[in-house]
Amino acid sequence: MAIERITVLGSGIMGHGIAQISAMAGYKVVMRDIEQQFLDKAMERIRWSLSKLVEKGRISGDEMNSILERIRVTVDMEEAVKNADLIIEAIPEDMRLKKETFEKIDSIAPSHTIFASNTSTLPITEMAGATKREDRFIGIHFFNPPQLMQLVEVIPGARTSKGTLDIAINYVKSLRKEPILCRKDVAGFIVNRIFIPLVHEAAWELKEGKAGMREIDAAFKFKLGFPMGIFELADYTGIDVVYKATKEMYARDKKVVNPCPIVEDLYSKGDYGQKSGRGFYEYKQGSYARIELSMDEAERYDPVRLLAVAVNNASWLISNDVAGKDDVEKALMLGMGLKEGIFRLAERTGYARIVDTLKGLRDSSRNDFYEPDALLLNLVKG
Ligand code: 3HC
């Protein structure tokens, strides 16, 4: 089946980006949201992003115009889904809302239409169960900003057909992105199983007075080789997104994250990060803002705890056959912009030190979240 028409449900940070890159790849796109004002804001963001790409010579002004012509917006759900070949859901991370939405569109969309969810963490199989097309249902998970991040995780549910998986993978390739198969429908899939716990570990370091926010961020950036500090990245992704993902992941699996109350405090105050003007840092609202960090600040903090937790969760993914080592490394490089692989970093630090750090954390917190994975223990022995 050839995909020509794509509908994106939700026009927020992820929705508008997915609509934009689909139109850039030549698809006819409909973007749907519940209010016209959200769609207006989304189109403004798409214009900003496309102008940046024109400025950089990646597309021409004429191409920008034809991309914009390929995107139609509507608040009418029936209108949005009735002609779609592929529907990608990017609405808020609320299982009840997602199931209601999928159930509703199941009776409107044509029978051949494939349903995909861009959920960060929610179980694909459960969502698919709200429809009568579980074989044509799949997770297609993009990374923020979808316009620039190369990774897309593809997550089949228990009853997703091979044909649907192939179509999803070909769609991702047609966007000139790299699909990585997440073999199991686990909490956090691949990258969020590492990203979300990292935010909390960094927040614990802050709470326990081990270092200041800027020192932790600078070390995360300059010593580990991520493009942003971890608090900067949490603010950029959205504290609301991080908080909701944490809740869902923790409810599914207590071993996936050690939630730090700082994140919940920010969320309950409405400090959602860049989008609200304040999160871990303060921002001039509405702009794409970066935090200037220095090497001097990085020198004042040793990020071994962050590295230990990241590589432990990466090992869990491999031990549990969610993805192979190469795919985990690739996912972190393409989905979070990490310069070299997480295992390469751990190797340089020394696996014995990583394991000792984890054991120390496990013993002092009496939390088996920090229990070193068997793969790491074997690496120390080996
Ligand atoms: N479209 C077009 N251009 C954009 C853009 C967009 N959406 N966003 C930023 N840019 C532009 C900037 O304006 C800047 O332009 P300029 O040179 O004219 O000033 C240019 O891109 C480069 O930006 P930066 O100067 O900030 O430089 P970087 O090299 O750091 O690149 C980045 C920016 C690609 C965002 C990089 O910092 C990065 O990879 N950050 C990590 C992002 C990440 O980890 N994402 C995953 C989060 S987890 C997730 O999404 C999963 C979810 O389920 C929670």
Coordinates of C-alpha atoms and ligand atoms in Angstrom, one line a residue:
M1 CA 0.0 0.0 0.0
A2 CA 1.3 3.5 -0.9
I3 CA 1.0 6.2 1.7
E4 CA 0.1 9.5 0.2
R5 CA -2.1 11.3 2.7
I6 CA -1.0 11.7 6.3
T7 CA -3.0 13.1 9.2
V8 CA -1.4 14.3 12.4
L9 CA -3.6 14.6 15.4
G10 CA -2.3 17.3 17.8
S11 CA -0.3 20.4 16.7
G12 CA 2.0 20.9 19.8
I13 CA 5.8 20.6 19.9
M14 CA 5.8 17.1 18.3
G15 CA 2.7 17.3 16.2
H16 CA 3.7 20.4 14.2
G17 CA 7.2 19.0 13.7
I18 CA 5.8 15.7 12.4
A19 CA 3.4 17.5 10.1
Q20 CA 6.2 19.7 8.7
I21 CA 8.7 16.9 8.0
S22 CA 6.0 14.8 6.4
A23 CA 5.1 17.7 4.1
M24 CA 8.8 18.2 3.4
A25 CA 9.0 14.6 2.2
G26 CA 6.1 15.3 -0.3
Y27 CA 3.1 13.9 1.6
K28 CA -0.2 15.7 1.6
V29 CA -0.7 16.5 5.3
V30 CA -3.7 17.4 7.4
M31 CA -3.0 18.7 10.9
R32 CA -5.8 18.6 13.4
D33 CA -6.3 20.2 16.8
I34 CA -9.2 21.0 19.1
E35 CA -8.9 24.8 18.6
Q36 CA -8.0 27.1 15.7
Q37 CA -5.6 29.1 17.9
F38 CA -3.4 26.0 18.5
L39 CA -3.3 25.4 14.7
D40 CA -2.4 29.1 14.0
K41 CA 0.5 28.8 16.6
A42 CA 1.6 25.5 15.0
M43 CA 1.7 27.1 11.5
E44 CA 3.7 30.0 12.9
R45 CA 6.2 27.5 14.3
I46 CA 6.4 25.7 11.0
R47 CA 7.0 28.9 9.1
W48 CA 9.8 29.8 11.6
S49 CA 11.4 26.4 11.2
L50 CA 11.2 26.4 7.4
S51 CA 12.6 29.9 7.2
K52 CA 15.6 28.7 9.3
L53 CA 16.1 25.9 6.8
V54 CA 15.9 28.4 3.9
E55 CA 18.4 30.6 5.7
K56 CA 20.8 27.6 6.0
G57 CA 20.3 26.8 2.3
R58 CA 18.8 23.4 3.0
I59 CA 15.6 24.2 1.1
S60 CA 14.7 27.1 -1.3
G61 CA 12.1 29.7 -0.8
D62 CA 10.0 28.1 -3.6
E63 CA 10.3 24.7 -1.8
M64 CA 9.1 26.4 1.5
N65 CA 6.0 27.6 -0.3
S66 CA 5.1 24.3 -1.8
I67 CA 5.7 22.5 1.6
L68 CA 3.3 25.0 3.2
E69 CA 0.8 24.4 0.5
R70 CA 0.8 20.6 1.3
I71 CA -0.3 21.3 4.9
R72 CA -4.0 21.8 5.6
V73 CA -5.3 22.4 9.1
T74 CA -8.7 21.7 10.6
V75 CA -10.5 21.3 13.9
D76 CA -13.0 18.9 12.4
M77 CA -12.1 15.3 13.3
E78 CA -14.2 13.6 10.6
E79 CA -12.7 15.9 7.9
A80 CA -9.2 15.2 9.3
V81 CA -9.3 11.5 9.1
K82 CA -11.7 10.5 6.4
N83 CA -9.1 10.4 3.6
A84 CA -5.9 9.5 5.5
D85 CA -3.6 6.6 4.6
L86 CA -1.6 7.0 7.8
I87 CA -2.8 8.8 11.0
I88 CA -0.1 9.8 13.5
E89 CA -1.4 10.7 17.0
A90 CA 0.5 13.3 18.9
I91 CA -2.1 14.5 21.5
P92 CA -1.4 14.8 25.3
E93 CA 0.0 11.8 27.1
D94 CA -3.2 10.6 28.7
M95 CA -4.2 7.0 28.1
R96 CA -7.9 7.6 28.5
L97 CA -7.9 10.5 26.0
K98 CA -5.8 8.5 23.5
K99 CA -8.0 5.4 23.7
E100 CA -11.2 7.6 23.3
T101 CA -9.6 9.3 20.3
F102 CA -8.5 6.0 18.6
E103 CA -11.9 4.4 19.3
K104 CA -13.7 7.4 17.7
I105 CA -11.5 7.6 14.6
D106 CA -11.7 3.8 14.1
S107 CA -15.2 4.2 12.9
I108 CA -14.5 7.2 10.6
A109 CA -11.2 6.4 9.0
P110 CA -11.1 4.1 5.9
S111 CA -10.4 0.4 6.7
H112 CA -6.9 0.5 5.0
T113 CA -5.7 3.4 7.2
I114 CA -2.8 2.7 9.5
F115 CA -2.9 4.2 13.0
A116 CA 0.3 5.3 14.7
S117 CA 1.0 6.8 18.1
N118 CA 3.9 9.1 18.9
T119 CA 3.5 8.3 22.6
S120 CA 6.8 8.7 24.6
T121 CA 6.0 5.8 27.0
L122 CA 2.4 4.5 26.9
P123 CA 1.9 0.8 25.9
I124 CA 1.1 0.5 22.2
T125 CA -0.7 -2.8 22.6
E126 CA -3.2 -1.3 25.1
M127 CA -3.9 1.6 22.8
A128 CA -4.3 -0.6 19.8
G129 CA -6.9 -2.6 21.8
A130 CA -9.2 0.4 21.7
T131 CA -9.6 -0.2 17.9
K132 CA -10.7 -3.1 15.7
R133 CA -7.5 -2.7 13.7
E134 CA -4.8 -3.9 16.1
D135 CA -2.8 -5.4 13.1
R136 CA -2.7 -1.9 11.5
F137 CA -1.6 -0.1 14.7
I138 CA 2.0 0.8 15.6
G139 CA 4.2 3.2 17.6
I140 CA 6.2 5.7 15.6
H141 CA 8.1 7.8 18.2
F142 CA 9.9 11.0 17.1
F143 CA 12.3 13.1 19.0
N144 CA 12.3 16.8 19.8
P145 CA 12.8 18.7 17.6
P146 CA 11.5 16.3 14.9
Q147 CA 12.8 18.7 12.2
L148 CA 16.5 18.1 13.4
M149 CA 16.7 14.8 15.2
Q150 CA 17.5 11.9 13.0
L151 CA 16.1 9.1 15.1
V152 CA 12.6 7.6 15.0
E153 CA 11.8 4.6 17.2
V154 CA 9.3 2.1 15.7
I155 CA 7.4 0.0 18.2
P156 CA 5.2 -2.8 17.1
G157 CA 2.4 -3.8 19.5
A158 CA 1.6 -7.5 20.2
R159 CA -0.7 -7.8 17.2
T160 CA 0.9 -5.4 14.7
S161 CA 1.3 -7.1 11.3
K162 CA 4.6 -7.4 9.5
G163 CA 3.0 -5.4 6.6
T164 CA 2.3 -2.5 9.0
L165 CA 5.8 -2.6 10.4
D166 CA 7.2 -2.4 6.9
I167 CA 5.0 0.5 6.0
A168 CA 6.1 2.4 9.2
I169 CA 9.8 1.7 8.5
N170 CA 9.5 2.9 4.9
Y171 CA 7.6 6.0 5.9
V172 CA 10.4 6.9 8.4
K173 CA 13.0 6.3 5.7
S174 CA 11.1 8.4 3.2
L175 CA 11.5 11.3 5.7
R176 CA 15.3 10.6 5.5
K177 CA 15.3 9.6 9.1
E178 CA 16.8 6.5 10.8
P179 CA 14.2 4.0 12.0
I180 CA 15.3 1.9 15.0
L181 CA 13.1 -1.1 15.9
C182 CA 12.2 -1.3 19.6
R183 CA 11.5 -5.0 19.8
K184 CA 9.4 -4.9 23.0
D185 CA 6.6 -2.5 24.1
V186 CA 8.5 -1.6 27.3
A187 CA 8.1 1.5 29.5
G188 CA 10.1 4.3 27.9
F189 CA 11.0 2.3 24.8
I190 CA 14.7 2.9 24.1
V191 CA 15.7 6.5 24.5
N192 CA 13.2 7.6 27.2
R193 CA 14.3 4.7 29.3
I194 CA 17.6 6.5 29.5
F195 CA 16.6 10.2 29.2
I196 CA 13.8 10.4 31.8
P197 CA 15.8 8.6 34.6
L198 CA 18.8 10.9 33.8
V199 CA 16.7 14.0 34.6
H200 CA 15.8 12.6 38.0
E201 CA 19.4 11.5 38.8
A202 CA 20.6 15.0 38.0
A203 CA 17.8 16.4 40.1
W204 CA 18.8 14.1 43.0
E205 CA 22.3 15.4 42.8
L206 CA 20.9 18.9 43.1
K207 CA 18.6 18.0 45.9
E208 CA 21.4 16.3 47.8
G209 CA 23.6 19.4 47.4
K210 CA 26.3 17.6 45.4
A211 CA 26.6 20.4 42.8
G212 CA 24.7 23.3 41.3
M213 CA 22.5 23.2 38.3
R214 CA 24.9 24.9 35.9
E215 CA 27.8 22.7 37.0
I216 CA 25.8 19.5 36.4
D217 CA 24.6 20.8 33.1
A218 CA 28.0 21.9 32.0
A219 CA 29.5 18.5 32.9
F220 CA 26.7 16.7 31.1
K221 CA 27.5 18.7 28.0
F222 CA 31.3 18.9 28.0
K223 CA 32.3 15.8 29.8
L224 CA 29.7 13.3 28.6
G225 CA 29.3 14.9 25.1
F226 CA 25.5 15.7 25.0
P227 CA 24.6 18.8 23.0
M228 CA 22.6 20.3 25.9
G229 CA 22.7 20.2 29.7
I230 CA 20.3 17.7 31.1
F231 CA 18.2 20.4 32.9
E232 CA 18.3 22.5 29.8
L233 CA 17.1 19.5 27.8
A234 CA 14.3 18.8 30.3
D235 CA 13.1 22.4 30.1
Y236 CA 13.3 22.3 26.3
T237 CA 11.4 19.0 26.1
G238 CA 8.9 20.2 28.7
I239 CA 8.7 19.5 32.4
D240 CA 5.1 18.5 31.9
V241 CA 6.2 15.9 29.3
V242 CA 9.0 14.6 31.6
Y243 CA 6.7 14.5 34.6
K244 CA 3.9 12.6 32.8
A245 CA 6.4 10.2 31.2
T246 CA 7.9 9.5 34.6
K247 CA 4.5 8.7 36.2
E248 CA 3.6 6.3 33.4
M249 CA 7.0 4.6 33.4
Y250 CA 7.1 4.3 37.1
A251 CA 3.6 2.9 37.3
R252 CA 4.5 0.2 34.7
D253 CA 7.9 -0.6 36.2
K254 CA 9.5 0.5 39.5
K255 CA 12.9 -0.4 38.2
V256 CA 12.9 2.1 35.4
V257 CA 13.4 5.4 37.3
N258 CA 13.9 6.8 40.8
P259 CA 11.6 9.9 40.7
C260 CA 13.0 13.0 42.4
P261 CA 10.4 15.3 44.0
I262 CA 11.9 18.4 42.3
V263 CA 10.4 17.4 39.0
E264 CA 6.9 17.1 40.5
D265 CA 7.3 20.4 42.4
L266 CA 8.1 22.2 39.1
Y267 CA 5.2 20.5 37.4
S268 CA 2.7 21.4 40.1
K269 CA 3.8 25.0 40.0
G270 CA 3.2 25.1 36.2
D271 CA 6.9 25.6 35.6
Y272 CA 7.0 23.6 32.4
G273 CA 10.3 24.9 31.0
Q274 CA 10.8 27.0 27.9
K275 CA 7.1 26.9 26.9
S276 CA 6.0 28.5 30.2
G277 CA 9.0 30.8 30.6
R278 CA 10.3 29.0 33.7
G279 CA 11.4 25.4 34.5
F280 CA 14.8 24.6 36.0
Y281 CA 15.9 27.9 34.3
E282 CA 14.1 31.1 33.4
Y283 CA 13.4 32.0 29.8
K284 CA 12.1 34.9 27.7
Q285 CA 8.8 33.3 26.7
G286 CA 8.2 32.0 23.2
S287 CA 11.7 32.0 21.9
Y288 CA 14.2 29.2 21.1
A289 CA 16.6 29.8 24.0
R290 CA 19.9 28.1 24.9
I291 CA 21.8 28.1 28.2
E292 CA 25.4 29.3 27.9
L293 CA 27.5 26.8 29.9
S294 CA 31.3 26.9 30.3
M295 CA 34.1 24.4 30.6
D296 CA 35.1 25.9 34.0
E297 CA 31.7 25.0 35.4
A298 CA 32.0 21.5 34.0
E299 CA 35.3 21.0 35.9
R300 CA 33.5 21.4 39.2
Y301 CA 31.3 18.3 38.8
D302 CA 32.0 14.6 38.1
P303 CA 29.0 13.1 36.3
V304 CA 29.8 9.5 37.1
R305 CA 26.4 9.0 38.8
L306 CA 24.6 10.1 35.6
L307 CA 26.8 8.0 33.4
A308 CA 26.3 4.9 35.7
V309 CA 22.5 5.2 35.6
A310 CA 22.4 5.8 31.9
V311 CA 24.6 2.8 31.1
N312 CA 22.8 0.6 33.6
N313 CA 19.5 1.3 31.9
A314 CA 21.1 0.8 28.4
S315 CA 22.4 -2.6 29.6
W316 CA 18.9 -3.5 30.8
L317 CA 17.6 -2.9 27.3
I318 CA 20.2 -5.2 25.8
S319 CA 19.8 -7.9 28.5
N320 CA 16.0 -7.9 28.0
D321 CA 16.3 -8.1 24.2
V322 CA 14.6 -4.8 23.6
A323 CA 17.4 -3.7 21.2
G324 CA 21.0 -4.8 20.4
K325 CA 24.0 -2.8 21.7
D326 CA 24.6 -1.1 18.3
D327 CA 21.0 0.1 18.1
V328 CA 21.1 1.4 21.7
E329 CA 24.3 3.3 20.9
K330 CA 22.8 4.6 17.6
A331 CA 19.6 5.6 19.3
L332 CA 21.3 7.8 21.8
M333 CA 23.5 9.4 19.2
L334 CA 20.7 10.2 16.8
G335 CA 17.9 10.8 19.3
M336 CA 19.8 12.8 21.9
G337 CA 22.8 14.0 19.9
L338 CA 25.3 12.1 22.1
K339 CA 28.8 12.4 20.5
E340 CA 30.1 8.9 21.2
G341 CA 28.3 5.8 22.5
I342 CA 27.3 5.5 26.1
F343 CA 29.3 2.2 26.4
R344 CA 32.4 3.9 24.9
L345 CA 32.1 6.6 27.7
A346 CA 31.6 3.9 30.3
E347 CA 34.6 2.0 29.0
R348 CA 36.8 5.1 29.4
T349 CA 35.5 5.7 32.9
G350 CA 36.0 2.0 33.7
Y351 CA 33.2 -0.6 34.3
A352 CA 34.5 -1.3 37.8
R353 CA 33.9 2.3 38.8
I354 CA 30.5 2.3 37.2
V355 CA 29.4 -0.8 39.0
D356 CA 30.9 0.5 42.3
T357 CA 28.9 3.7 41.9
L358 CA 25.7 1.8 41.3
K359 CA 26.3 -0.5 44.3
G360 CA 27.0 2.6 46.5
L361 CA 23.7 4.2 45.4
R362 CA 21.8 1.0 45.9
D363 CA 23.1 0.5 49.4
S364 CA 22.8 4.2 50.5
S365 CA 19.2 4.5 49.1
R366 CA 18.1 0.9 49.6
N367 CA 16.5 1.2 46.2
D368 CA 17.1 -1.7 43.7
F369 CA 16.6 0.7 40.8
Y370 CA 20.4 1.0 41.2
E371 CA 21.1 -2.8 41.1
P372 CA 23.8 -3.2 38.5
D373 CA 22.6 -5.1 35.4
A374 CA 24.1 -8.6 34.8
L375 CA 25.6 -7.3 31.6
L376 CA 27.6 -4.7 33.5
L377 CA 28.7 -7.2 36.1
N378 CA 29.9 -9.5 33.3
L379 CA 31.8 -6.6 31.7
V380 CA 33.7 -6.1 35.0
K381 CA 34.5 -9.8 35.3
G382 CA 35.5 -10.0 31.6
Ligands
3HC1 N1 13.8 23.9 12.9 C1 14.8 24.5 12.3 N2 15.8 25.0 12.9 C2 15.9 24.9 14.2 C3 14.9 24.3 15.0 C4 13.8 23.7 14.3 N3 12.8 23.1 14.9 N4 15.3 24.3 16.3 C5 16.5 24.9 16.3 N5 16.8 25.3 15.1 C6 18.0 26.0 14.7 C7 18.5 27.1 15.7 O1 17.6 28.2 15.7 C8 19.9 27.3 15.3 O2 19.8 28.3 14.2 P1 20.9 29.5 14.1 O3 22.2 28.8 13.8 O4 20.4 30.3 13.0 O5 20.9 30.2 15.4 C9 20.3 26.0 14.7 O6 19.1 25.2 14.6 C10 21.3 25.3 15.6 O7 20.8 25.3 16.9 P2 21.7 25.5 18.2 O8 22.6 26.7 18.0 O9 20.9 25.5 19.4 O10 22.8 24.3 18.1 P3 22.8 22.8 18.3 O11 23.9 22.3 17.5 O12 22.9 22.4 19.8 O13 21.5 22.1 17.7 C11 19.7 20.7 18.7 C12 20.2 22.2 18.4 C13 19.6 19.9 17.4 C14 18.3 20.9 19.3 C15 20.7 20.1 19.7 O14 21.0 20.9 20.8 C16 20.2 18.7 20.2 O15 20.3 17.7 19.6 N6 19.7 18.7 21.5 C17 19.3 17.5 22.1 C18 17.9 17.3 21.8 C19 17.3 16.0 22.4 O16 18.0 15.3 23.2 N7 16.1 15.6 22.0 C20 15.4 14.4 22.5 C21 14.7 14.7 23.7 S1 13.7 13.3 24.3 C22 12.4 13.3 23.3 O17 12.1 14.1 22.5 C23 11.5 12.1 23.5 C24 10.1 12.5 24.0 O18 9.3 11.4 24.0 C25 10.2 13.1 25.4

